Short mmCIF file of C-alpha atoms (C1' of nucleotides) in Angstrom, two decimals:
data_model
loop_
_atom_site.label_atom_id
_atom_site.label_comp_id
_atom_site.label_asym_id
_atom_site.label_seq_id
_atom_site.Cartn_x
_atom_site.Cartn_y
_atom_site.Cartn_z
CA MET A 1 -57.11 173.62 94.19
CA LEU A 2 -59.41 171.89 91.76
CA ILE A 3 -58.58 173.79 88.62
CA ASN A 4 -55.61 172.67 86.66
CA LEU A 5 -53.81 175.72 85.33
CA ASP A 6 -52.21 173.62 82.59
CA LYS A 7 -55.63 172.73 81.28
CA SER A 8 -57.07 176.22 81.51
CA GLU A 9 -57.13 177.65 78.01
CA MET A 10 -58.02 181.01 79.55
CA PHE A 11 -55.06 181.45 81.87
CA LYS A 12 -52.32 179.51 80.17
CA GLY A 13 -49.07 181.40 79.86
CA LEU A 14 -49.37 182.76 83.38
CA THR A 15 -47.33 181.70 86.40
CA SER A 16 -49.19 179.93 89.19
CA GLU A 17 -48.62 183.01 91.36
CA GLN A 18 -50.34 185.23 88.79
CA PHE A 19 -53.09 182.65 88.49
CA GLU A 20 -53.59 182.68 92.25
CA ILE A 21 -53.87 186.46 92.28
CA ILE A 22 -56.45 186.37 89.52
CA LEU A 23 -58.48 183.67 91.26
CA LYS A 24 -58.60 185.83 94.38
CA LYS A 25 -60.14 188.69 92.39
CA GLY A 26 -63.08 186.49 91.43
CA LYS A 27 -66.07 185.52 93.45
CA GLU A 28 -66.94 181.91 94.24
CA PHE A 29 -70.35 180.41 93.61
CA HIS A 30 -71.51 177.02 94.83
CA LEU A 31 -74.46 175.69 92.89
CA GLN A 32 -76.76 172.75 93.35
CA PRO A 33 -77.77 170.56 90.38
CA LYS A 34 -80.40 172.04 88.04
CA THR A 35 -79.89 175.62 89.25
CA GLU A 36 -79.24 178.30 86.69
CA LEU A 37 -76.03 180.29 86.71
CA PHE A 38 -77.38 182.82 84.24
CA HIS A 39 -80.40 183.13 82.01
CA GLN A 40 -80.85 184.31 78.43
CA GLY A 41 -82.12 187.87 78.33
CA ASP A 42 -80.45 188.89 81.57
CA CYS A 43 -77.86 191.62 81.53
CA ALA A 44 -74.41 190.03 81.18
CA LYS A 45 -72.62 191.02 84.36
CA MET A 46 -70.04 188.32 84.93
CA CYS A 47 -68.03 185.74 83.13
CA PHE A 48 -67.23 182.44 84.77
CA LEU A 49 -64.63 179.74 85.09
CA VAL A 50 -65.85 176.31 86.17
CA ARG A 51 -63.85 175.13 89.18
CA GLN A 52 -65.64 171.86 89.68
CA GLY A 53 -68.71 170.15 88.27
CA CYS A 54 -70.43 170.71 84.96
CA LEU A 55 -72.67 173.28 83.29
CA LYS A 56 -74.80 172.92 80.21
CA LEU A 57 -75.08 175.87 77.88
CA ILE A 58 -78.53 176.03 76.34
CA LYS A 59 -80.81 178.28 74.34
CA LEU A 60 -84.60 178.25 74.21
CA ASN A 61 -86.78 179.38 71.35
CA GLU A 62 -90.05 181.28 71.83
CA GLN A 63 -92.04 178.08 72.23
CA GLY A 64 -89.66 176.81 74.87
CA LYS A 65 -87.90 174.22 72.73
CA GLU A 66 -84.34 173.77 73.93
CA VAL A 67 -81.02 173.15 72.26
CA ILE A 68 -77.79 172.34 74.08
CA PHE A 69 -74.72 174.03 72.66
CA ARG A 70 -72.12 172.47 74.89
CA TYR A 71 -71.28 171.02 78.25
CA ILE A 72 -68.73 173.02 80.20
CA LYS A 73 -66.49 171.20 82.59
CA SER A 74 -63.78 172.07 85.07
CA SER A 75 -61.21 174.68 83.94
CA GLU A 76 -63.43 175.97 81.16
CA LEU A 77 -64.67 179.49 80.63
CA THR A 78 -68.15 180.66 79.80
CA ALA A 79 -70.02 183.92 79.25
CA ALA A 80 -67.06 185.70 77.69
CA THR A 81 -69.67 188.06 76.32
CA ALA A 82 -69.81 189.67 79.76
CA VAL A 83 -66.48 191.43 79.44
CA LEU A 84 -67.93 193.89 76.97
CA ARG A 85 -70.30 196.68 77.74
CA ASP A 86 -74.07 196.52 77.39
CA ARG A 87 -74.56 192.94 76.39
CA LYS A 88 -77.14 190.44 77.38
CA TYR A 89 -76.71 186.74 77.78
CA LEU A 90 -78.38 185.15 74.76
CA VAL A 91 -77.97 181.68 76.18
CA SER A 92 -78.58 180.15 79.59
CA ALA A 93 -76.26 178.06 81.73
CA GLU A 94 -77.57 175.37 84.04
CA CYS A 95 -75.74 173.02 86.40
CA VAL A 96 -76.03 169.35 85.56
CA GLU A 97 -74.48 168.38 88.90
CA TYR A 98 -73.08 170.12 91.96
CA THR A 99 -70.87 172.84 90.52
CA GLU A 100 -68.49 175.48 91.75
CA VAL A 101 -67.59 178.44 89.58
CA ILE A 102 -65.52 181.57 89.93
CA GLY A 103 -67.05 184.71 88.50
CA TRP A 104 -65.45 188.00 87.56
CA ASP A 105 -67.44 191.08 86.79
CA LYS A 106 -66.70 193.30 83.77
CA LYS A 107 -64.46 195.63 85.72
CA ALA A 108 -62.33 192.91 87.29
CA MET A 109 -61.99 190.97 84.07
CA LEU A 110 -61.06 194.04 82.04
CA GLN A 111 -58.47 194.93 84.60
CA ILE A 112 -57.04 191.41 84.41
CA MET A 113 -57.01 191.56 80.63
CA HIS A 114 -55.18 194.86 80.65
CA GLN A 115 -52.65 193.66 83.20
CA TYR A 116 -51.99 190.29 81.55
CA SER A 117 -52.41 190.83 77.85
CA VAL A 118 -52.01 187.12 77.18
CA VAL A 119 -55.41 186.66 78.80
CA SER A 120 -57.05 188.74 76.06
CA ILE A 121 -55.39 186.63 73.40
CA ASN A 122 -56.44 183.47 75.19
CA MET A 123 -60.00 184.69 75.35
CA LEU A 124 -60.03 185.48 71.65
CA SER A 125 -58.67 182.04 70.99
CA ILE A 126 -61.37 180.42 73.11
CA VAL A 127 -64.12 182.36 71.41
CA LEU A 128 -62.76 181.44 67.99
CA ASP A 129 -62.74 177.77 68.98
CA ARG A 130 -66.34 178.03 70.11
CA ILE A 131 -67.40 179.66 66.85
CA GLU A 132 -65.80 176.86 64.92
CA GLU A 133 -67.57 174.29 67.04
CA VAL A 134 -71.02 175.82 66.54
CA GLN A 135 -70.32 176.22 62.83
CA GLN A 136 -69.46 172.53 62.56
CA ARG A 137 -72.60 171.61 64.43
CA TYR A 138 -74.67 173.91 62.25
CA LEU A 139 -73.24 172.19 59.20
CA ASP A 140 -74.02 168.80 60.73
CA VAL A 141 -77.61 169.61 61.51
CA CYS A 142 -78.11 171.03 58.00
CA THR A 143 -76.50 168.19 56.10
CA GLU A 144 -76.40 164.96 58.13
CA ASN A 145 -79.08 162.46 59.11
CA VAL A 146 -80.14 162.07 62.73
CA ASP A 147 -78.31 158.86 63.45
CA LYS A 148 -75.01 160.36 62.37
CA ARG A 149 -75.72 163.51 64.36
CA ILE A 150 -76.50 161.47 67.45
CA ALA A 151 -73.28 159.51 67.03
CA ARG A 152 -71.27 162.71 66.70
CA SER A 153 -73.01 164.21 69.70
CA LEU A 154 -72.23 161.21 71.86
CA LEU A 155 -68.61 161.29 70.78
CA ARG A 156 -68.31 164.99 71.58
CA ILE A 157 -69.78 164.46 75.01
CA MET A 158 -67.62 161.40 75.49
CA ARG A 159 -64.45 163.34 74.71
CA LEU A 160 -65.46 165.95 77.23
CA ALA A 161 -66.88 163.88 80.03
CA GLY A 162 -65.81 160.33 79.31
CA VAL A 163 -64.01 158.20 81.90
CA LYS A 164 -62.23 155.12 80.60
CA LYS A 165 -62.83 151.87 82.46
CA THR A 166 -62.14 148.28 81.47
CA ASP A 167 -65.49 147.68 79.81
CA GLY A 168 -65.81 150.98 78.02
CA ILE A 169 -65.95 154.74 78.38
CA TYR A 170 -68.40 155.97 80.97
CA ILE A 171 -70.08 159.32 80.43
CA ASP A 172 -69.46 160.96 83.76
CA ILE A 173 -72.47 163.28 83.84
CA PRO A 174 -76.19 162.50 84.05
CA LEU A 175 -77.23 162.33 80.42
CA SER A 176 -80.85 161.64 79.58
CA ARG A 177 -82.38 160.84 76.21
CA GLN A 178 -83.82 164.33 76.32
CA ASN A 179 -80.33 165.80 76.75
CA ILE A 180 -78.99 163.83 73.81
CA ALA A 181 -81.98 164.91 71.75
CA ASP A 182 -81.47 168.57 72.65
CA TYR A 183 -77.79 168.24 71.81
CA SER A 184 -78.47 166.56 68.45
CA GLY A 185 -81.49 168.50 67.25
CA THR A 186 -83.96 165.64 67.42
CA THR A 187 -86.51 164.02 69.78
CA ILE A 188 -86.28 161.58 72.66
CA TYR A 189 -88.10 158.97 70.57
CA THR A 190 -85.56 159.02 67.81
CA VAL A 191 -82.69 158.98 70.29
CA SER A 192 -84.23 156.05 72.13
CA ARG A 193 -84.71 154.04 68.95
CA THR A 194 -81.23 154.83 67.71
CA LEU A 195 -79.50 153.94 70.97
CA SER A 196 -81.52 150.72 71.21
CA GLY A 197 -80.17 149.77 67.81
CA TRP A 198 -76.58 150.48 68.83
CA GLU A 199 -77.07 148.64 72.10
CA LYS A 200 -78.09 145.54 70.13
CA LYS A 201 -74.88 145.89 68.13
CA GLY A 202 -72.86 146.10 71.34
CA TRP A 203 -71.59 149.60 70.66
CA LEU A 204 -72.89 150.94 73.95
CA SER A 205 -74.89 150.21 77.07
CA SER A 206 -77.27 152.59 78.72
CA GLY A 207 -79.49 153.10 81.70
CA ARG A 208 -81.50 155.88 83.19
CA GLU A 209 -79.43 158.98 82.43
CA LYS A 210 -76.38 156.77 82.00
CA ILE A 211 -74.36 155.98 78.89
CA ILE A 212 -71.37 153.69 78.52
CA ILE A 213 -69.64 153.56 75.16
CA ASN A 214 -68.32 150.03 74.81
CA ASP A 215 -67.05 150.33 71.26
CA PRO A 216 -66.00 153.92 70.60
CA HIS A 217 -64.17 152.88 67.46
CA ALA A 218 -67.32 151.52 65.83
CA LEU A 219 -69.15 154.69 66.76
CA VAL A 220 -66.41 156.87 65.26
CA LEU A 221 -66.47 154.86 62.04
CA PHE A 222 -70.21 155.31 61.84
CA ALA A 223 -70.05 159.01 62.69
CA GLU A 224 -67.41 159.76 60.08
CA ALA A 225 -68.57 157.42 57.32
CA THR A 226 -69.00 159.18 53.98
CA MET B 1 -62.24 205.81 49.95
CA LEU B 2 -64.97 203.24 49.82
CA ILE B 3 -64.98 202.06 53.41
CA ASN B 4 -66.93 204.05 55.89
CA LEU B 5 -64.98 204.22 59.14
CA ASP B 6 -68.15 204.97 61.07
CA LYS B 7 -69.62 201.70 59.94
CA SER B 8 -66.52 199.62 60.56
CA GLU B 9 -67.03 197.68 63.76
CA MET B 10 -63.38 196.69 63.61
CA PHE B 11 -61.81 200.14 63.57
CA LYS B 12 -64.31 202.26 65.39
CA GLY B 13 -62.81 204.42 68.09
CA LEU B 14 -59.85 205.36 65.90
CA THR B 15 -59.21 208.71 64.23
CA SER B 16 -59.33 208.80 60.45
CA GLU B 17 -55.58 209.38 60.44
CA GLN B 18 -54.97 206.22 62.43
CA PHE B 19 -57.39 204.39 60.16
CA GLU B 20 -55.44 205.57 57.11
CA ILE B 21 -52.18 204.34 58.60
CA ILE B 22 -53.68 200.94 59.31
CA LEU B 23 -55.14 200.66 55.82
CA LYS B 24 -51.71 201.32 54.37
CA LYS B 25 -50.27 198.41 56.31
CA GLY B 26 -52.69 196.03 54.58
CA LYS B 27 -52.53 194.57 51.13
CA GLU B 28 -55.23 195.10 48.53
CA PHE B 29 -56.89 192.29 46.64
CA HIS B 30 -59.21 192.72 43.67
CA LEU B 31 -61.37 189.70 43.05
CA GLN B 32 -63.69 188.68 40.26
CA PRO B 33 -67.09 187.12 40.99
CA LYS B 34 -67.03 183.45 42.05
CA THR B 35 -63.35 183.48 42.96
CA GLU B 36 -62.31 182.20 46.37
CA LEU B 37 -60.56 184.44 48.85
CA PHE B 38 -59.64 181.55 51.11
CA HIS B 39 -60.55 177.90 51.36
CA GLN B 40 -61.33 175.66 54.30
CA GLY B 41 -58.33 173.57 55.27
CA ASP B 42 -55.80 176.16 54.15
CA CYS B 43 -53.44 177.63 56.67
CA ALA B 44 -54.95 180.86 57.99
CA LYS B 45 -52.47 183.52 56.97
CA MET B 46 -54.48 186.73 56.68
CA CYS B 47 -57.59 188.35 57.94
CA PHE B 48 -59.60 190.62 55.69
CA LEU B 49 -61.73 193.71 55.59
CA VAL B 50 -64.15 194.04 52.69
CA ARG B 51 -63.64 197.37 50.97
CA GLN B 52 -66.20 196.92 48.25
CA GLY B 53 -68.44 194.12 47.01
CA CYS B 54 -69.64 191.05 48.83
CA LEU B 55 -68.31 187.73 50.06
CA LYS B 56 -70.19 184.66 51.12
CA LEU B 57 -68.83 182.62 54.00
CA ILE B 58 -69.52 178.93 53.45
CA LYS B 59 -68.62 175.51 54.75
CA LEU B 60 -68.77 172.20 52.92
CA ASN B 61 -69.25 168.78 54.44
CA GLU B 62 -67.42 165.66 53.25
CA GLN B 63 -70.02 164.99 50.55
CA GLY B 64 -69.72 168.52 49.23
CA LYS B 65 -73.00 169.80 50.60
CA GLU B 66 -72.74 173.50 51.31
CA VAL B 67 -74.10 175.79 53.99
CA ILE B 68 -73.84 179.57 53.92
CA PHE B 69 -73.05 181.16 57.27
CA ARG B 70 -73.24 184.79 56.25
CA TYR B 71 -72.79 187.34 53.55
CA ILE B 72 -70.05 189.85 54.26
CA LYS B 73 -70.39 193.31 52.83
CA SER B 74 -68.34 196.47 52.73
CA SER B 75 -66.63 197.50 56.01
CA GLU B 76 -66.96 194.05 57.50
CA LEU B 77 -64.21 191.83 58.80
CA THR B 78 -63.66 188.16 58.15
CA ALA B 79 -61.15 185.44 59.02
CA ALA B 80 -60.37 186.84 62.45
CA THR B 81 -59.03 183.40 63.16
CA ALA B 82 -55.91 184.33 61.22
CA VAL B 83 -54.51 186.59 63.92
CA LEU B 84 -53.67 183.60 66.07
CA ARG B 85 -50.90 181.13 65.48
CA ASP B 86 -51.26 177.77 63.80
CA ARG B 87 -54.85 177.91 62.76
CA LYS B 88 -56.57 176.77 59.63
CA TYR B 89 -59.54 178.30 57.95
CA LEU B 90 -62.45 175.96 58.66
CA VAL B 91 -64.72 177.86 56.30
CA SER B 92 -64.32 179.22 52.79
CA ALA B 93 -65.02 182.69 51.46
CA GLU B 94 -66.17 183.28 47.91
CA CYS B 95 -66.98 186.50 46.08
CA VAL B 96 -70.56 186.86 44.96
CA GLU B 97 -69.69 189.91 42.85
CA TYR B 98 -66.63 191.97 42.02
CA THR B 99 -65.00 192.52 45.39
CA GLU B 100 -62.06 194.41 46.83
CA VAL B 101 -60.61 193.46 50.18
CA ILE B 102 -57.72 194.56 52.33
CA GLY B 103 -55.75 191.80 53.98
CA TRP B 104 -53.38 191.90 56.91
CA ASP B 105 -51.13 189.03 57.82
CA LYS B 106 -50.74 187.80 61.38
CA LYS B 107 -47.71 189.94 62.08
CA ALA B 108 -49.25 193.18 60.82
CA MET B 109 -52.55 192.59 62.55
CA LEU B 110 -50.93 191.70 65.87
CA GLN B 111 -48.83 194.82 65.65
CA ILE B 112 -51.94 196.90 65.00
CA MET B 113 -53.73 195.25 67.89
CA HIS B 114 -50.87 195.96 70.22
CA GLN B 115 -50.58 199.56 69.09
CA TYR B 116 -54.31 200.30 69.19
CA SER B 117 -55.73 198.20 72.00
CA VAL B 118 -59.26 199.24 71.07
CA VAL B 119 -58.88 197.12 67.94
CA SER B 120 -58.48 193.97 70.05
CA ILE B 121 -61.61 194.80 71.97
CA ASN B 122 -63.45 195.50 68.72
CA MET B 123 -62.35 192.18 67.33
CA LEU B 124 -63.53 190.34 70.41
CA SER B 125 -66.83 192.14 70.11
CA ILE B 126 -67.20 191.15 66.47
CA VAL B 127 -66.41 187.52 67.17
CA LEU B 128 -68.91 187.46 70.01
CA ASP B 129 -71.57 188.89 67.69
CA ARG B 130 -70.83 186.21 65.14
CA ILE B 131 -71.08 183.45 67.73
CA GLU B 132 -74.46 184.73 68.78
CA GLU B 133 -75.62 184.81 65.19
CA VAL B 134 -74.59 181.21 64.48
CA GLN B 135 -76.10 180.11 67.76
CA GLN B 136 -79.41 181.71 66.81
CA ARG B 137 -79.30 180.06 63.43
CA TYR B 138 -78.45 176.74 65.00
CA LEU B 139 -81.45 177.09 67.25
CA ASP B 140 -83.60 177.98 64.25
CA VAL B 141 -82.56 174.99 62.20
CA CYS B 142 -83.12 172.68 65.18
CA THR B 143 -86.51 174.01 66.19
CA GLU B 144 -88.28 175.85 63.35
CA ASN B 145 -89.97 174.65 60.17
CA VAL B 146 -88.47 175.38 56.79
CA ASP B 147 -90.86 178.11 55.78
CA LYS B 148 -90.08 180.10 58.90
CA ARG B 149 -86.36 179.51 58.41
CA ILE B 150 -86.57 180.70 54.83
CA ALA B 151 -88.43 183.83 55.94
CA ARG B 152 -85.81 184.56 58.58
CA SER B 153 -83.02 183.96 56.10
CA LEU B 154 -84.51 186.36 53.58
CA LEU B 155 -84.94 188.99 56.27
CA ARG B 156 -81.34 188.62 57.42
CA ILE B 157 -80.07 188.97 53.89
CA MET B 158 -82.44 191.86 53.30
CA ARG B 159 -81.13 193.72 56.34
CA LEU B 160 -77.62 193.25 55.07
CA ALA B 161 -78.01 193.80 51.36
CA GLY B 162 -81.42 195.39 50.90
CA VAL B 163 -81.92 198.61 48.98
CA LYS B 164 -85.20 200.40 49.53
CA LYS B 165 -87.09 201.54 46.43
CA THR B 166 -90.67 202.67 45.99
CA ASP B 167 -92.09 199.23 45.27
CA GLY B 168 -90.12 197.30 47.85
CA ILE B 169 -86.71 196.33 49.14
CA TYR B 170 -84.35 195.01 46.48
CA ILE B 171 -81.76 192.43 47.47
CA ASP B 172 -78.65 193.96 46.00
CA ILE B 173 -76.65 190.79 45.43
CA PRO B 174 -77.25 187.90 43.03
CA LEU B 175 -79.25 185.47 45.15
CA SER B 176 -80.33 182.17 43.64
CA ARG B 177 -82.75 179.61 45.03
CA GLN B 178 -79.70 177.48 45.71
CA ASN B 179 -78.16 180.28 47.79
CA ILE B 180 -81.33 180.69 49.82
CA ALA B 181 -81.48 176.93 50.32
CA ASP B 182 -77.86 176.79 51.47
CA TYR B 183 -78.53 179.67 53.83
CA SER B 184 -81.69 178.09 55.26
CA GLY B 185 -80.65 174.46 55.46
CA THR B 186 -83.07 173.15 52.85
CA THR B 187 -83.32 172.41 49.11
CA ILE B 188 -83.94 174.52 46.03
CA TYR B 189 -87.28 172.77 45.51
CA THR B 190 -88.61 173.71 48.89
CA VAL B 191 -87.34 177.27 48.49
CA SER B 192 -88.96 177.53 45.07
CA ARG B 193 -92.32 176.29 46.30
CA THR B 194 -92.22 178.51 49.37
CA LEU B 195 -91.32 181.66 47.44
CA SER B 196 -94.00 180.89 44.84
CA GLY B 197 -96.54 180.85 47.65
CA TRP B 198 -95.36 184.18 49.01
CA GLU B 199 -95.28 185.67 45.53
CA LYS B 200 -98.97 184.78 45.16
CA LYS B 201 -99.64 186.58 48.43
CA GLY B 202 -97.81 189.64 47.14
CA TRP B 203 -95.14 189.50 49.81
CA LEU B 204 -92.31 189.45 47.26
CA SER B 205 -91.38 189.27 43.61
CA SER B 206 -88.53 187.31 42.18
CA GLY B 207 -86.62 186.55 39.04
CA ARG B 208 -83.50 184.71 38.08
CA GLU B 209 -81.18 185.33 41.06
CA LYS B 210 -83.25 188.36 41.99
CA ILE B 211 -85.48 188.96 45.00
CA ILE B 212 -87.60 191.98 45.83
CA ILE B 213 -89.39 192.05 49.16
CA ASN B 214 -92.61 194.00 48.55
CA ASP B 215 -94.14 193.47 51.98
CA PRO B 216 -91.36 193.13 54.54
CA HIS B 217 -93.82 193.63 57.37
CA ALA B 218 -95.86 190.59 56.40
CA LEU B 219 -92.68 188.56 56.15
CA VAL B 220 -91.53 189.68 59.60
CA LEU B 221 -94.89 188.79 61.10
CA PHE B 222 -94.64 185.36 59.54
CA ALA B 223 -91.03 184.87 60.59
CA GLU B 224 -91.68 185.83 64.21
CA ALA B 225 -95.11 184.25 64.68
CA THR B 226 -95.26 181.97 67.72
"C1'" DC C 1 -95.56 150.05 97.69
"C1'" DG C 2 -96.97 153.95 95.34
"C1'" DC C 3 -95.31 158.10 93.20
"C1'" DT C 4 -92.69 160.43 89.79
"C1'" DC C 5 -89.69 160.70 86.24
"C1'" DT C 6 -87.43 158.47 82.35
"C1'" DA C 7 -87.26 155.30 78.61
"C1'" DT C 8 -89.26 152.14 75.05
"C1'" DT C 9 -92.02 150.79 71.28
"C1'" DG C 10 -95.60 150.63 67.76
"C1'" DA C 11 -98.67 152.99 64.83
"C1'" DT C 12 -99.52 156.99 62.27
"C1'" DA C 13 -98.80 161.30 60.19
"C1'" DA C 14 -96.46 165.27 58.72
"C1'" DA C 15 -92.75 167.51 56.79
"C1'" DC C 16 -89.59 167.60 53.60
"C1'" DC C 17 -86.46 165.60 50.18
"C1'" DT C 18 -85.58 163.37 45.75
"C1'" DC C 19 -86.20 162.63 41.06
"C1'" DA C 20 -87.81 163.73 36.57
"C1'" DA C 21 -89.38 166.67 33.31
"C1'" DA C 22 -90.79 170.95 31.63
"C1'" DT C 23 -90.19 175.81 31.37
"C1'" DA C 24 -88.10 180.32 31.68
"C1'" DC C 25 -84.28 183.24 31.37
"C1'" DA C 26 -79.75 185.60 30.16
"C1'" DG C 27 -76.00 185.77 27.49
"C1'" DT C 28 -73.49 184.68 23.04
"C1'" DG C 29 -72.43 184.47 18.46
"C1'" DG C 30 -74.11 184.39 13.93
"C1'" DC D 1 -82.78 190.07 15.65
"C1'" DC D 2 -82.83 185.25 16.42
"C1'" DA D 3 -81.53 180.73 17.35
"C1'" DC D 4 -78.68 178.31 20.57
"C1'" DT D 5 -76.75 176.99 24.91
"C1'" DG D 6 -76.18 176.64 29.54
"C1'" DT D 7 -78.30 177.77 33.93
"C1'" DA D 8 -81.92 178.68 36.96
"C1'" DT D 9 -86.50 177.79 38.25
"C1'" DT D 10 -90.93 175.50 38.63
"C1'" DT D 11 -94.01 171.77 39.44
"C1'" DG D 12 -95.83 167.17 40.19
"C1'" DA D 13 -95.49 162.58 41.93
"C1'" DG D 14 -93.64 159.61 45.06
"C1'" DG D 15 -90.77 158.19 48.79
"C1'" DT D 16 -87.97 158.70 53.06
"C1'" DT D 17 -87.02 160.42 57.15
"C1'" DT D 18 -88.30 161.79 61.30
"C1'" DA D 19 -91.75 163.76 64.43
"C1'" DT D 20 -95.90 162.95 66.98
"C1'" DC D 21 -99.07 160.47 69.78
"C1'" DA D 22 -100.41 156.94 72.91
"C1'" DA D 23 -99.62 153.40 75.74
"C1'" DT D 24 -96.51 150.67 78.53
"C1'" DA D 25 -92.54 149.48 81.06
"C1'" DG D 26 -88.78 150.40 84.13
"C1'" DA D 27 -85.90 152.92 87.80
"C1'" DG D 28 -85.22 155.41 91.76
"C1'" DC D 29 -86.94 157.31 96.06
"C1'" DG D 30 -89.33 158.09 100.25
#
DNA sequence: CGCTCTATTGATAAACCTCAAATACAGTGG
DNA sequence: CCACTGTATTTGAGGTTTATCAATAGAGCG
C-alpha cells in the first residue's frame, strides 16, 4: 500500500476498510515517464488518484506554448471534472517519472460519493483549494516580477517534492529550466540567468534537471519581500 | 422576483416551490455601489447569490495592486468557499452598482445541500467551471500579448454584461480603463492606447466608464487569431 | 567518442510600464 | 447656466524588464 490514507484529502474521514473497498472499485494504471494520462480536449471519462510517482498538470495555448499548473504527487486527486456529465478535460496530465494511478469512471465515482457523502465534501474542499491556488498564481503573474515569481515557484515545488538532506532540500523530481519557466510564466533564458545569480549567492545548487535549495530561508525572504 | 431560476446554475433541477423555500432561508442584503460584500482575510461565514446588480471579485497583493477575477451578475453564486469549515475569503467582492444579494451561512447552506443533493452537485459544477476559467486566464496572461488579452477581457465582460442595441453591444456596467487593466493584467495607459486604436478602426466606441462594442466580430477575430 | 538534449551567456530588440502633463468629462453648488 | 472640483482618460517621451536570437558549453547515454 503506497497511498497514505491520512494524507489523502479525498478520502479522509473514512475507515481503512472503506478506503480499501473504494480502491478496489478503481482501475490501476502503470505509466512510464513522459506518457500522458489524459489530454486537453478529450472527453473526461475518469478521475484519478496518484498512488505513486508524479504527474504534471499542464495547459497548452493554440501556438503550443505550455504552462504548468501544478505537480501532483502521491495521494493527490486530479481530474475531478470527470465526475460530472459531458465535460472535457481542459488541461493535460503527463507523468514526470514512473507513475501509478487509480482511476474511477463517472459511474463508480458518483456511486462512491453517494455512498460516502464525506467524499463529496472532500472533493469540494479540494477543488476550492485548487481554485485558490490558481487565483494566487494568477495574481502573482499579473503583479510580480519574474525573479519573485521564480522564487515562489521553486518554493511551491519544494514544499511538494522537496526531500531534506544535510546540505539542503533536494527537489525529488526531474525539474528542467523549461519546467521552471513553464511553471513561472517566463522563458528558460530568464530562469537560467536568475538561478545562476542565486547559485552565486549560495541559495541553491543545480544541475541538469536537478535543483537543491541550500538556503530556503533566504529564498522565502526574497519571495515574500514587499 | 428578480432571480430567474432557469438561469441559476446553483438551483437548477429544483421546483420553484423548493426554490422559494430555499430563498426564504437566506438573508437579504442591499448594497450601495462601491461597498464591499466581503474582504479577503475575513473568516468566510456566508455564501451569496446575486439577486440584482453586479459584484466584482478581486484580489489584492501585498502592495495593493489589484486583479479582477470576474464580474458576478444576477443569479450567480459567489463565496462557495464559505460552506466548508474554517476557511477565509482569499478574495474580496465589491459592488459595481446597486446590488441585492441573498446570503446563507454555513449551517443553512449545508442543510440545504443535504436536503437537496442536486444543489451539492450544482455547486461542484460551478466551482469546476470557475477553475477552468481562471486556468484559461492564467494561460492567457502567461502566453498572450496585452492587446489580445484586452480583447479577450472585453469579450468576456461583453458576454456577461452586454446589451445588444442597433449600433452595437453596450456594456451594461460602469467599466473604467482601470477596471479593464485590472481584468487584463496591464495598466490604464496600455488599455487607453489599445482602445484608442480600436476606436479608430471602428471596432468600438467609449466614454467615461462606458464601452460599446460596435464590431464584436472583428474583436473576436483579433482575440482568437493564431 | 559522437549524438542528443539541456543549460549558459552575451548581444539585441521588443513589449510594456512609468512618469508627467494635458485634456475631457460628470456632478455639484452657486 | 456656469464655474469649480474631482476623476477619468489620453498622449508623448523615456526607461525597464524581459523575451528573442545565436552561439557555446556541458551532461548523459549508447
